[in-house]
Amino acid sequence: MSTVNPSHPVNYDCAGPNHNGVPSFGVIVDHKSVRGNIALDQFGCNHQEEGQPSLTEIKISELPSQEQSREKLTGRNWDLIMDDNENFLIFDSSTESEACKEHNQIMRNHVESYSALSSSNLSKSNNDDSQKMRPDDFLCVCSSPHDPTVHLPKDDSQEVGEKAHAELTPQAPLTCCEKPVNSGLSDKMCVETSGCVSLSVQVGEPSHRGIRRRCLVFEMGGSHEQNMLCDPENNTPPSLSPSVKLSPGDRQQAFFKPCPSPQSTVVPSIGLHLNSLAIISKEGTSAEDAFSCERQSGATVQKHPSISLKIERDDLSCGSEIQDLASMQDSFQVPATGCGDNLNPGSPMKEIDKTENGGETGGCKRCKCKKSKCLKLYCECFAAGLYCVGLCECQDCLNKPMYEDTVLAARKLIESRNPLAFAPKVIRTSEPATEICEDTNKTPASARHKRGCNCKKSRCLKKYCECYQGGVGCSPSCRCEGCMNTFGKRDDPLPFGNHGIVPEEEEIHATDKDAPQHDFGRGYKDGKPFSESVLPTTPASQIRSSFGRPPFFSTVKPPRASSIPKPTLDEHLQMDSEDEMPDILSYSLLPASAKNTTSPNRKRISPPHHGVNLSPSRKGGRKLILRSIPSLPPLTSDSVEELGPSVMEL
DNA sequence: GAGTTTGAAACT
DNA sequence: CAGTTTCAAACTC
C-alpha cells in the first residue's frame, strides 16, 4: 500500500517557448528528508540529481539549493531569479524548448540511474517489471507547438500504469473527471495542491494513450496559464499517485480531500473551471478548509502513511485555473499561519466537484460549441484553457491537442484584443493575514468579478450573470440592472465579502481619462503599467505577502522577508502599503494596446459609492495590487499571418 | 430533448 | 466607441 508506483511517469512541464517568467510548477523534492527517490523536480524540467531514497516516501517540499538550481539552469538560457534567500524562482527562456530538451535528457539519465538502483526495491513489492520506473516515463513536456521535444510515454506505459495504479491503495479521496481510462478520450488530470501544484502533461496524440485529456499549457500571455503536471498513465499526479487513487471515471480533475488535520494534509486539486469554485464559499463548503493545507505552507503533509508531501507555494507556478483557485483562496483571507489553521476535516471538497461541476462534468467543462470551433471565448473549454475532450459535444472542434498551433494562435489572437481575456473572471483578494488575525471581525473574503456583469433581465440571480455564477457579489463595476445578486448586490455598500472592493479612487480616476482605472485592460499609463507610472514603488521591505509570485500565491503563505522579490519580480504582484489602491487585483501589465481592450467599465463613470467605505484597516493597511503576468505583445499583422489559416478564418 | 432566454464575446 | 450580431450556456417547458 505504501509502494510507490514506479511506473507512474513523471512529467515535466517546461512550458512553452513563450512561457515568460513563471515556472511551470513547483513540485519540489526535499532530498533531505526524502527517503524515496522519485525526483520530482521543482520547476518542471529542473530536477534533483542526487539521492536515491526508497520509494516509500516522497516529500515535496523545499527547493534545492540555489546553487543547485542555478547550476542546472545556467547555460540553458534560463534565467533563474531567486530572492535573496530562497523559494522563489522564475524561469524564463527564449529557448525553453532546448532547455526542456536538455532537462529531459537529464531526467532520463537520472531516472536511469534511479531505476537501476530502485528496481530491485520495487520488485520486492511488485514483481511486475513494468513497475520499474523507466527513463521514458519521465517527460519533459514543452508546450511549445514548435517544440519537438514533447516526449511521449511509451505506449505500454498506460497499461502498466493502470495496472500498477490499480494496486495502489486508494486512500486519497480524489475526485476526478469521469473518463474511463480506456475511453480513448483525451483526459486531463490536474492536481493542484493547495494551490501549489498544478500538474499537467502535454502529450501529443494519438499515440499517447496514457493521457486522456491534457490541459492547454498556454503561454504566459495574460495571466491565464496552465502549467500542470499530470500523470498520463494513471491520471494521478506523479508525486501523489502512490497514495492517490482517482475516483472511478474521474480522470480529468482531481481534488484532494481536505486534510483532516494540519498534519495530514493533502490539498485539494482543482482542475475545474475556476470561477465555479467560488460557489464553494457560498454553499457552505469551506474553501478555506479545502485549502487550508496550503496555508500551512511548508508544512509537511501526509496523505499516505508512507508518503509525505510538502508543498511550497512559493515555488510553484500555476495556470489560470490555479490562479483562480488562488483567488478563491485569497478570498477567504485566511492567514497563512496561525489563523488559518482551523481545518475542517469534513470539508466536502469532493462535493464541490459533484455539486458544482462534477455532477455533470466531473469537474470539467463540456462545451457544445457549434460554430466557434471551440477557439473563441464562447467555448468554455477554450476560455478555461482546456482542450475539449471527447465528452464535449462541440462540432468542428479545433480545440484539441492536435491543433495546438491553431489553439495557441487563436489564444494569441484573442489576447491581442484583450490580454486579460483568459484571466480569471473572478478576482479575489485578501487582507494581509496578520491583519485578519488581528481583527477577526473583518470579512474574511473579498471577491469581485474582474469586469463586472452587464445583466439586464436576470437580475443577477441566475447563472447568466457571471458574478452570480462566480459566486461573488456584484460590485460597482457591474452595469447590471435591478441587481439582486444574493452574493451581494451591486449597490450594497459591503456585499458579502466585497467590502471596499471598489475604491473611492476609482471614482476619482473615472473622471480622468488618463488616470488608471481599476479596470483590467487599462493598466497602462504613459506606456507603462500604471503600477509603475502611478503607483509608488513598493519597497521590498514593505512587501509582506507572497510577492513576486504568480498571483496565485498571493497571501496564502505568510510573507517572508526572504521571499521578497527583486524589483523585476514586482511586475507580477505588488503589495503596496502606501498608496490608496484598493484591494483589488490590478492587472496592469498590459500593452498599450490593452487600453483598447473592450471593457464595459470604461463606459461607465460610477457615481460616488457612498456605501463603499474603506475599513480602517484598509485605509491604514497595505494594499494588495496583483498584477498580471506580462501578456503577449500585441500581434502584428505579420504575427497574425503566422497564425495560419485556421485562425485567420476565425 | 427542444426551444427560449440571456448576456458575454465578437463584430461592424 | 457604440451599436449590432453571434454565440453558447443557462434556463424553461
XYZ file of C-alpha atoms (C1' of nucleotides) in Angstrom:
675
model
C 0.000 0.000 0.000
C 2.822 2.272 0.516
C 4.683 1.289 -2.503
C 5.080 3.985 -4.936
C 4.222 3.011 -8.329
C 7.357 3.450 -10.260
C 5.586 3.226 -13.467
C 3.978 6.470 -12.848
C 5.545 8.696 -15.244
C 6.649 11.973 -14.071
C 6.003 14.684 -16.450
C 7.872 17.782 -16.607
C 6.170 20.676 -17.961
C 8.606 23.146 -19.147
C 6.055 25.447 -20.504
C 6.068 26.860 -23.882
C 8.526 28.881 -25.720
C 6.708 31.945 -24.816
C 6.440 30.994 -21.355
C 7.551 34.098 -19.785
C 8.546 34.139 -16.325
C 6.640 31.744 -14.302
C 7.815 28.341 -13.517
C 5.655 25.672 -14.773
C 5.114 24.220 -11.443
C 6.912 23.706 -8.324
C 6.803 20.245 -7.127
C 9.832 20.075 -5.096
C 11.550 17.192 -3.680
C 13.125 17.596 -0.443
C 16.004 15.324 -0.723
C 17.000 15.992 2.716
C 14.078 14.201 4.034
C 13.155 12.158 1.125
C 13.824 8.609 1.545
C 12.154 7.788 -1.615
C 13.759 8.865 -4.700
C 11.187 9.928 -7.085
C 12.694 13.117 -8.077
C 10.055 15.480 -8.893
C 11.881 18.497 -9.699
C 10.874 21.869 -8.726
C 10.356 23.617 -11.930
C 9.201 21.255 -14.382
C 12.419 20.488 -16.022
C 14.730 21.045 -13.241
C 15.160 18.079 -11.113
C 17.106 16.648 -8.396
C 20.041 14.646 -9.291
C 21.250 13.004 -6.248
C 19.824 10.918 -3.614
C 18.389 7.529 -4.083
C 15.943 7.162 -1.353
C 13.483 4.439 -1.143
C 10.231 4.817 -2.824
C 8.256 4.882 0.261
C 8.298 8.490 0.894
C 8.093 11.428 -1.284
C 8.418 14.696 0.283
C 7.719 17.594 -1.833
C 8.978 20.459 -0.014
C 11.865 22.598 -0.439
C 13.735 23.880 -3.250
C 17.058 22.521 -3.846
C 19.763 24.824 -3.027
C 20.033 27.835 -5.098
C 23.330 26.725 -6.288
C 21.859 23.547 -7.415
C 19.132 25.222 -9.240
C 21.374 27.711 -10.763
C 23.729 25.099 -11.822
C 21.093 23.292 -13.680
C 19.701 26.257 -15.298
C 22.769 28.078 -16.145
C 23.830 27.695 -19.664
C 20.410 26.910 -20.897
C 19.342 30.409 -21.315
C 17.175 30.088 -18.372
C 17.044 32.920 -16.105
C 16.887 31.983 -12.606
C 15.562 34.621 -10.465
C 15.711 33.995 -6.869
C 15.094 36.103 -3.988
C 17.770 36.639 -1.566
C 17.036 33.637 0.387
C 15.045 31.032 -1.241
C 11.931 29.694 -2.598
C 11.380 31.872 -5.452
C 12.382 31.042 -8.862
C 11.339 32.267 -12.143
C 12.405 30.818 -15.311
C 12.357 32.497 -18.497
C 13.972 31.496 -21.562
C 13.790 32.163 -25.121
C 14.894 28.696 -25.747
C 12.921 26.787 -23.340
C 12.451 24.094 -25.780
C 16.069 23.475 -25.838
C 16.288 23.771 -22.165
C 13.485 21.411 -21.825
C 15.106 19.014 -24.093
C 18.210 19.075 -22.103
C 16.328 18.663 -18.974
C 14.613 15.819 -20.464
C 17.815 14.142 -21.166
C 18.997 14.857 -17.718
C 15.865 13.478 -16.414
C 16.220 10.382 -18.338
C 19.707 9.918 -17.167
C 18.608 10.486 -13.727
C 15.832 8.084 -13.978
C 18.020 5.519 -15.440
C 20.259 5.641 -12.504
C 17.358 5.777 -10.249
C 15.661 2.942 -11.893
C 18.697 0.804 -11.637
C 19.004 1.460 -8.003
C 15.431 1.118 -7.172
C 14.297 -1.596 -9.455
C 15.234 -4.258 -7.054
C 13.471 -2.490 -4.350
C 10.429 -2.185 -6.405
C 10.456 -5.709 -7.444
C 10.089 -6.697 -3.902
C 6.766 -5.138 -3.643
C 5.731 -5.981 -7.063
C 7.235 -8.452 -9.306
C 5.888 -6.772 -12.265
C 8.782 -5.359 -14.105
C 6.541 -2.820 -15.515
C 6.539 -1.152 -12.217
C 10.042 -0.197 -12.694
C 10.371 3.332 -13.479
C 11.813 3.915 -16.789
C 13.555 6.880 -18.068
C 10.978 7.316 -20.667
C 8.388 7.566 -18.077
C 9.699 10.898 -17.297
C 8.518 13.508 -19.546
C 9.694 16.917 -20.072
C 6.870 18.442 -21.848
C 7.316 21.649 -23.561
C 4.215 23.331 -24.528
C 5.598 24.955 -27.486
C 3.878 23.848 -30.556
C 7.174 24.178 -32.223
C 8.983 22.309 -29.700
C 9.939 18.951 -30.960
C 10.850 17.828 -27.556
C 7.491 16.821 -26.461
C 8.240 13.459 -25.239
C 5.748 10.847 -25.260
C 5.334 7.984 -22.973
C 5.791 4.607 -24.278
C 2.715 3.057 -25.498
C 2.833 0.379 -22.983
C 3.046 2.774 -20.182
C -0.588 3.190 -19.814
C -1.278 -0.401 -19.409
C 1.454 -0.732 -16.978
C 0.469 2.359 -15.242
C -3.085 1.325 -14.937
C -2.191 -1.987 -13.667
C 0.091 -0.582 -11.152
C -2.318 2.069 -10.317
C -4.956 -0.422 -9.546
C -2.709 -1.801 -6.970
C -2.299 1.389 -5.219
C -4.031 1.917 -2.064
C -6.763 4.334 -2.804
C -6.733 6.372 0.247
C -6.634 9.675 -1.319
C -10.138 10.903 -1.720
C -9.631 12.291 -5.060
C -12.338 13.073 -7.345
C -11.688 13.489 -10.900
C -13.394 13.710 -14.072
C -15.247 10.933 -15.430
C -13.485 9.317 -18.147
C -12.789 5.703 -18.451
C -9.200 5.024 -18.646
C -9.676 3.247 -21.823
C -12.161 5.568 -23.195
C -9.666 6.794 -25.604
C -10.669 10.261 -24.822
C -8.207 12.799 -24.066
C -8.076 13.398 -20.484
C -6.791 15.825 -18.068
C -5.856 15.166 -14.641
C -4.767 18.070 -12.791
C -3.607 18.123 -9.326
C -3.198 21.259 -7.556
C -2.092 21.003 -4.126
C -3.345 23.755 -2.096
C -2.864 25.989 -4.907
C 0.615 24.949 -5.146
C 0.824 22.306 -7.674
C -0.985 22.156 -10.827
C 0.142 19.276 -12.697
C -0.443 18.640 -16.244
C 1.096 16.946 -19.059
C 1.190 17.590 -22.606
C 1.172 14.568 -24.597
C 0.648 14.511 -28.194
C -1.857 12.335 -29.657
C -2.983 9.911 -30.617
C -0.135 7.783 -29.612
C -0.216 8.954 -26.066
C -2.895 6.915 -24.841
C -1.537 7.464 -21.466
C -3.270 10.730 -21.159
C -6.819 11.276 -21.900
C -7.023 14.920 -21.754
C -4.443 17.421 -21.442
C -4.550 20.894 -20.323
C -3.686 23.659 -22.510
C -0.428 24.866 -21.375
C -0.754 28.237 -22.718
C 1.923 30.631 -22.865
C 2.068 33.138 -20.222
C 0.220 35.655 -22.096
C -2.143 37.252 -19.776
C -2.480 35.648 -16.518
C -4.003 32.605 -17.718
C -1.610 29.865 -17.830
C -1.907 26.323 -17.090
C 1.070 24.582 -16.005
C 0.025 21.332 -14.910
C 1.679 18.130 -14.471
C -0.343 15.091 -14.981
C 0.304 11.552 -14.798
C -0.626 10.380 -18.191
C -0.622 6.836 -17.171
C -2.773 6.874 -14.211
C -4.074 10.271 -14.259
C -2.652 10.889 -10.984
C -0.140 13.386 -10.049
C 3.201 11.840 -10.235
C 4.130 12.835 -6.846
C 0.915 11.829 -5.374
C -0.015 8.868 -7.313
C 1.387 6.460 -4.852
C -1.190 7.359 -2.398
C -3.826 8.754 -4.514
C -6.387 6.988 -6.425
C -8.761 8.729 -8.575
C -12.311 8.002 -8.226
C -13.584 5.824 -10.958
C -14.398 7.541 -14.072
C -12.958 10.735 -12.984
C -9.851 11.423 -14.828
C -9.778 14.967 -15.698
C -9.560 16.666 -12.460
C -8.876 15.567 -9.069
C -9.442 17.029 -5.755
C -7.580 16.131 -2.781
C -9.741 15.765 0.108
C -9.185 18.412 2.610
C -6.756 17.426 5.103
C -8.246 16.142 8.228
C -5.620 17.758 10.205
C -2.827 20.109 9.794
C -0.580 17.226 9.854
C -2.494 15.255 7.451
C -2.931 17.498 4.635
C -3.335 16.888 1.056
C -4.540 19.816 -0.716
C -7.457 19.599 -2.963
C -6.824 19.684 -6.549
C -8.738 21.991 -8.681
C -8.977 21.339 -12.271
C -12.389 22.513 -12.971
C -13.241 25.818 -14.211
C -12.163 28.440 -11.962
C -14.984 30.625 -11.295
C -17.215 27.858 -10.379
C -15.085 27.318 -7.410
C -16.383 30.397 -5.916
C -19.521 28.553 -5.263
C -17.676 26.726 -2.684
C -17.819 29.517 -0.312
C -21.385 30.287 -0.807
C -22.578 26.789 -0.478
C -21.067 26.456 2.820
C -18.207 24.492 1.660
C -15.298 25.895 3.311
C -12.844 26.530 0.689
C -10.757 27.783 3.425
C -10.771 24.375 4.771
C -10.262 22.952 1.453
C -7.118 24.826 1.027
C -6.057 25.082 4.492
C -3.173 22.924 3.747
C -1.528 25.488 1.712
C -1.918 27.992 4.333
C 0.281 25.770 6.188
C 2.710 26.243 3.519
C 5.793 24.398 4.120
C 4.207 22.035 6.493
C 4.716 18.502 5.681
C 1.512 16.938 4.802
C 0.855 13.340 4.836
C -1.567 11.735 2.647
C -0.353 8.357 2.966
C 1.438 6.731 5.771
C 4.395 6.341 3.602
C 4.025 9.411 1.575
C 4.608 12.810 2.798
C 4.071 15.738 0.641
C 5.250 19.110 1.259
C 4.106 21.884 -0.853
C 5.935 25.037 -1.167
C 3.710 27.542 -2.695
C 6.426 29.941 -3.291
C 7.946 27.757 -5.798
C 5.021 26.833 -7.767
C 3.669 28.239 -10.818
C 0.165 27.780 -11.708
C -2.040 28.425 -14.542
C -5.110 30.350 -14.804
C -7.131 27.812 -13.135
C -4.762 27.778 -10.365
C -4.857 31.416 -10.199
C -8.479 31.241 -9.819
C -8.049 28.776 -7.179
C -5.682 31.054 -5.559
C -8.059 33.830 -5.945
C -10.588 31.856 -4.168
C -8.167 31.052 -1.526
C -7.300 34.586 -1.203
C -10.867 35.457 -0.899
C -11.013 33.795 2.378
C -8.263 35.881 3.645
C -7.036 33.184 5.738
C -3.876 33.894 7.447
C -1.101 31.818 6.325
C -0.323 30.784 9.746
C -1.984 30.846 12.962
C -5.360 32.000 11.980
C -5.698 29.705 9.130
C -5.025 26.507 10.782
C -8.506 25.708 11.611
C -9.100 22.907 9.356
C -12.353 21.407 8.724
C -11.913 17.731 8.444
C -15.219 17.377 6.871
C -14.743 19.895 4.224
C -16.615 18.447 1.332
C -14.249 19.326 -1.369
C -15.417 16.419 -3.316
C -18.893 17.659 -3.114
C -17.829 20.741 -4.778
C -16.842 18.761 -7.649
C -20.099 16.992 -7.676
C -22.378 19.799 -6.994
C -20.772 22.411 -8.988
C -19.153 20.731 -11.808
C -18.689 17.201 -11.067
C -22.294 16.444 -11.095
C -22.445 16.635 -14.761
C -18.984 17.031 -15.881
C -16.912 15.516 -13.240
C -15.341 18.826 -12.687
C -14.660 19.520 -16.264
C -16.385 21.518 -18.815
C -18.090 20.072 -21.725
C -18.841 22.537 -24.323
C -21.371 22.310 -27.056
C -19.955 24.768 -29.421
C -21.177 24.537 -32.908
C -19.756 27.418 -34.761
C -16.927 28.753 -32.805
C -14.810 25.686 -33.339
C -14.051 25.995 -29.713
C -11.472 28.575 -30.445
C -13.258 31.504 -29.057
C -14.164 32.541 -25.659
C -17.615 31.359 -26.250
C -16.230 27.973 -25.658
C -15.899 27.344 -22.016
C -13.232 24.818 -22.515
C -11.155 27.150 -24.514
C -11.840 30.022 -22.228
C -10.755 27.924 -19.343
C -7.611 26.920 -21.070
C -8.653 23.400 -21.598
C -8.741 21.270 -24.574
C -12.012 19.864 -25.440
C -12.467 16.291 -24.623
C -14.431 13.612 -26.206
C -17.282 14.251 -23.927
C -17.714 17.638 -25.336
C -20.473 17.952 -27.773
C -18.797 20.505 -29.859
C -18.720 20.433 -33.573
C -15.769 21.083 -35.769
C -13.731 21.432 -32.710
C -10.247 22.662 -33.142
C -9.546 22.950 -29.518
C -7.626 19.786 -29.393
C -4.036 18.974 -28.851
C -3.614 18.016 -32.408
C -4.445 21.548 -33.324
C -2.232 23.003 -30.749
C -0.785 25.540 -33.077
C -4.176 26.719 -34.000
C -5.295 26.828 -30.475
C -2.346 28.811 -29.377
C -2.709 31.095 -32.271
C -6.312 31.658 -31.510
C -5.450 32.368 -27.997
C -2.870 34.843 -29.023
C -5.291 36.487 -31.249
C -7.784 36.854 -28.504
C -5.205 38.061 -26.134
C -4.111 40.573 -28.640
C -7.518 42.062 -28.296
C -7.783 41.562 -24.654
C -4.712 40.452 -22.829
C -6.843 39.540 -19.924
C -9.295 37.536 -21.826
C -8.051 34.418 -20.185
C -7.577 35.884 -16.819
C -9.758 34.588 -14.083
C -13.050 36.267 -14.178
C -13.454 36.363 -10.510
C -10.755 38.112 -8.702
C -10.356 37.507 -5.089
C -8.126 39.286 -2.796
C -7.445 39.200 0.793
C -6.235 41.306 3.517
C -2.878 40.586 4.856
C -3.038 37.599 7.008
C -1.824 39.289 10.056
C -4.497 41.844 9.871
C -7.056 39.214 9.622
C -5.765 37.660 12.685
C -5.829 40.870 14.463
C -9.324 41.622 13.562
C -11.452 38.599 13.471
C -14.488 40.655 12.749
C -13.324 41.541 9.378
C -14.827 39.966 6.424
C -12.548 37.190 5.501
C -13.067 37.385 1.854
C -13.389 39.842 -0.864
C -14.077 38.999 -4.374
C -15.370 40.525 -7.420
C -15.814 39.869 -10.995
C -12.911 41.306 -12.780
C -15.033 43.174 -15.183
C -18.437 43.102 -13.731
C -21.587 41.836 -15.247
C -23.983 43.514 -17.517
C -27.151 41.742 -16.695
C -30.358 43.282 -17.734
C -33.025 40.768 -17.078
C -31.677 38.106 -14.900
C -31.229 40.490 -12.039
C -28.027 38.703 -11.343
C -29.917 35.865 -9.843
C -29.130 33.323 -12.438
C -26.069 31.893 -13.814
C -26.350 34.056 -16.788
C -24.725 36.506 -14.525
C -21.066 35.882 -14.334
C -20.881 37.399 -10.949
C -23.524 35.128 -9.635
C -22.026 32.243 -11.441
C -18.747 33.019 -9.918
C -20.279 33.152 -6.525
C -19.424 36.737 -5.951
C -21.495 39.732 -5.403
C -21.890 42.429 -7.886
C -19.836 45.460 -7.463
C -19.986 48.962 -8.764
C -18.004 47.666 -11.638
C -21.092 45.915 -12.778
C -23.579 47.540 -15.026
C -26.367 45.262 -14.147
C -29.888 46.448 -13.803
C -32.095 45.518 -10.945
C -29.342 43.648 -9.309
C -30.493 41.168 -6.764
C -27.356 39.179 -6.584
C -27.590 37.108 -3.487
C -23.882 37.280 -3.065
C -24.037 40.948 -2.824
C -25.944 43.494 -4.672
C -24.218 45.932 -6.768
C -25.371 48.771 -4.628
C -24.631 47.108 -1.412
C -22.062 49.037 0.473
C -20.399 45.935 1.618
C -21.551 42.960 -0.236
C -20.672 39.755 1.378
C -17.023 39.803 1.483
C -16.767 42.501 -1.033
C -16.059 45.240 1.316
C -14.113 48.000 -0.083
C -13.608 46.375 -3.353
C -14.369 49.404 -5.291
C -12.195 52.131 -4.118
C -13.040 55.682 -3.855
C -10.119 56.309 -6.053
C -11.898 54.667 -8.836
C -14.407 57.363 -8.883
C -11.744 59.901 -8.840
C -9.939 58.360 -11.690
C -13.098 57.848 -13.540
C -13.113 61.458 -14.305
C -9.655 61.418 -15.532
C -9.198 59.657 -18.755
C -5.551 59.393 -18.243
C -5.824 58.126 -14.816
C -5.514 54.449 -14.305
C -8.654 52.616 -13.689
C -9.243 49.581 -11.719
C -10.300 48.108 -14.834
C -8.465 45.339 -16.355
C -7.102 46.297 -19.603
C -6.425 49.800 -18.634
C -3.409 49.333 -16.609
C -1.158 51.390 -18.672
C -0.280 54.922 -18.393
C 2.249 56.685 -20.431
C 3.178 53.446 -21.928
C 3.945 51.929 -18.650
C 1.896 49.878 -16.366
C 0.305 52.294 -14.071
C 1.642 50.355 -11.252
C 4.903 51.674 -12.414
C 3.918 55.013 -13.603
C 1.461 55.791 -10.928
C 1.896 53.535 -8.086
C 4.795 54.147 -5.919
C 7.352 51.553 -5.979
C 6.884 49.356 -3.090
C 9.957 48.912 -1.106
C 10.817 45.359 -0.791
C 10.835 45.679 2.886
C 7.236 46.581 2.840
C 6.197 43.652 0.911
C 4.942 41.047 3.152
C 2.853 38.877 1.083
C 3.621 36.324 -1.476
C 5.255 38.836 -3.512
C 6.958 38.082 -6.681
C 4.970 35.009 -7.156
C 2.276 34.419 -9.557
C -0.989 35.887 -8.437
C -1.999 32.523 -7.410
C 0.113 32.644 -4.404
C -0.908 35.880 -3.077
C -1.420 35.989 0.589
C -1.675 32.360 1.039
C 1.592 31.951 2.586
C 2.913 34.222 5.166
C 5.306 36.551 3.595
C 8.818 36.194 4.457
C 11.467 38.702 4.172
C 13.382 36.126 2.331
C 10.741 35.889 -0.262
C 10.806 39.490 -1.113
C 11.410 39.522 -4.753
C 13.768 41.518 -6.660
C 12.413 44.516 -8.368
C 11.914 42.670 -11.565
C 9.517 40.472 -9.870
C 7.423 43.359 -8.877
C 5.937 43.034 -12.222
C 3.669 40.372 -11.039
C 2.465 41.097 -7.696
C 2.738 44.042 -5.556
C 1.768 44.630 -2.088
C 1.744 48.238 -1.602
C 1.390 49.670 1.760
C 1.399 53.246 0.811
C -0.839 54.090 -1.998
C -4.537 54.109 -1.878
C -5.078 51.392 -4.311
C -7.838 49.156 -3.206
C -7.551 45.529 -2.540
C -8.242 44.556 -5.981
C -6.164 42.860 -8.413
C -4.807 45.230 -10.821
C -3.895 43.569 -13.977
C -1.749 46.202 -15.259
C 0.933 44.668 -17.265
C -0.804 45.254 -20.405
C 0.484 46.529 -23.584
C -0.531 49.923 -24.544
C -2.953 48.407 -26.881
C -4.637 46.938 -23.962
C -6.171 50.256 -23.362
C -8.338 49.484 -26.198
C -9.402 46.324 -24.669
C -13.057 46.203 -24.580
C -14.038 46.938 -21.124
C -17.517 47.927 -20.348
C -16.232 49.648 -17.342
C -14.706 52.250 -19.406
C -18.027 53.413 -20.459
C -19.247 53.976 -17.061
C -18.305 56.619 -14.682
C -19.646 55.460 -11.477
C -21.150 57.934 -9.145
C -19.671 58.107 -5.742
C -20.320 54.986 -3.878
C -21.245 56.295 -0.582
C -21.708 52.933 0.788
C -18.299 51.796 -0.044
C -16.148 52.642 2.790
C -12.726 51.652 3.316
C -12.376 49.953 6.516
C -9.956 51.481 8.896
C -7.715 48.619 8.412
C -7.874 49.071 4.772
C -7.030 52.663 4.866
C -4.182 52.077 7.072
C -3.304 48.740 5.772
C -1.433 47.530 2.879
C -2.990 47.374 -0.444
C -2.700 44.370 -2.493
C -2.135 45.029 -6.074
C -1.897 41.981 -8.075
C -0.503 42.493 -11.408
C -0.886 40.167 -14.179
C 1.832 38.301 -15.763
C 3.033 40.139 -18.742
C 0.865 39.407 -21.574
C 1.720 38.622 -25.032
C 2.621 41.559 -27.080
C 0.076 42.770 -29.485
C 0.094 40.825 -32.581
C 1.331 42.499 -35.589
C -0.086 41.904 -38.943
C 2.786 39.637 -39.593
C 2.185 37.704 -36.499
C -1.397 37.325 -37.345
C -0.453 35.937 -40.646
C 1.607 33.436 -38.872
C -1.369 32.204 -37.069
C -2.327 30.208 -40.002
C -5.448 29.826 -41.982
C -7.377 28.343 -39.191
C -7.121 31.398 -37.115
C -7.352 33.780 -39.943
C -10.527 32.138 -40.685
C -11.932 32.886 -37.316
C -34.798 16.971 -25.729
C -36.288 21.091 -27.967
C -36.959 25.676 -27.715
C -36.216 30.080 -25.375
C -33.726 33.385 -22.812
C -29.791 35.613 -21.572
C -25.596 38.118 -21.617
C -20.762 37.701 -22.978
C -17.971 37.839 -26.921
C -17.220 39.233 -31.328
C -18.037 42.094 -34.990
C -19.107 46.385 -37.656
C -16.683 53.726 -29.162
C -21.360 52.499 -29.569
C -24.451 49.557 -31.587
C -25.335 45.120 -33.541
C -24.696 40.397 -34.277
C -23.127 35.989 -32.978
C -22.652 32.584 -29.875
C -23.280 29.133 -26.401
C -24.657 28.480 -21.725
C -28.488 28.662 -18.785
C -32.956 28.031 -18.377
C -37.859 26.568 -19.226
C -41.224 23.605 -20.775
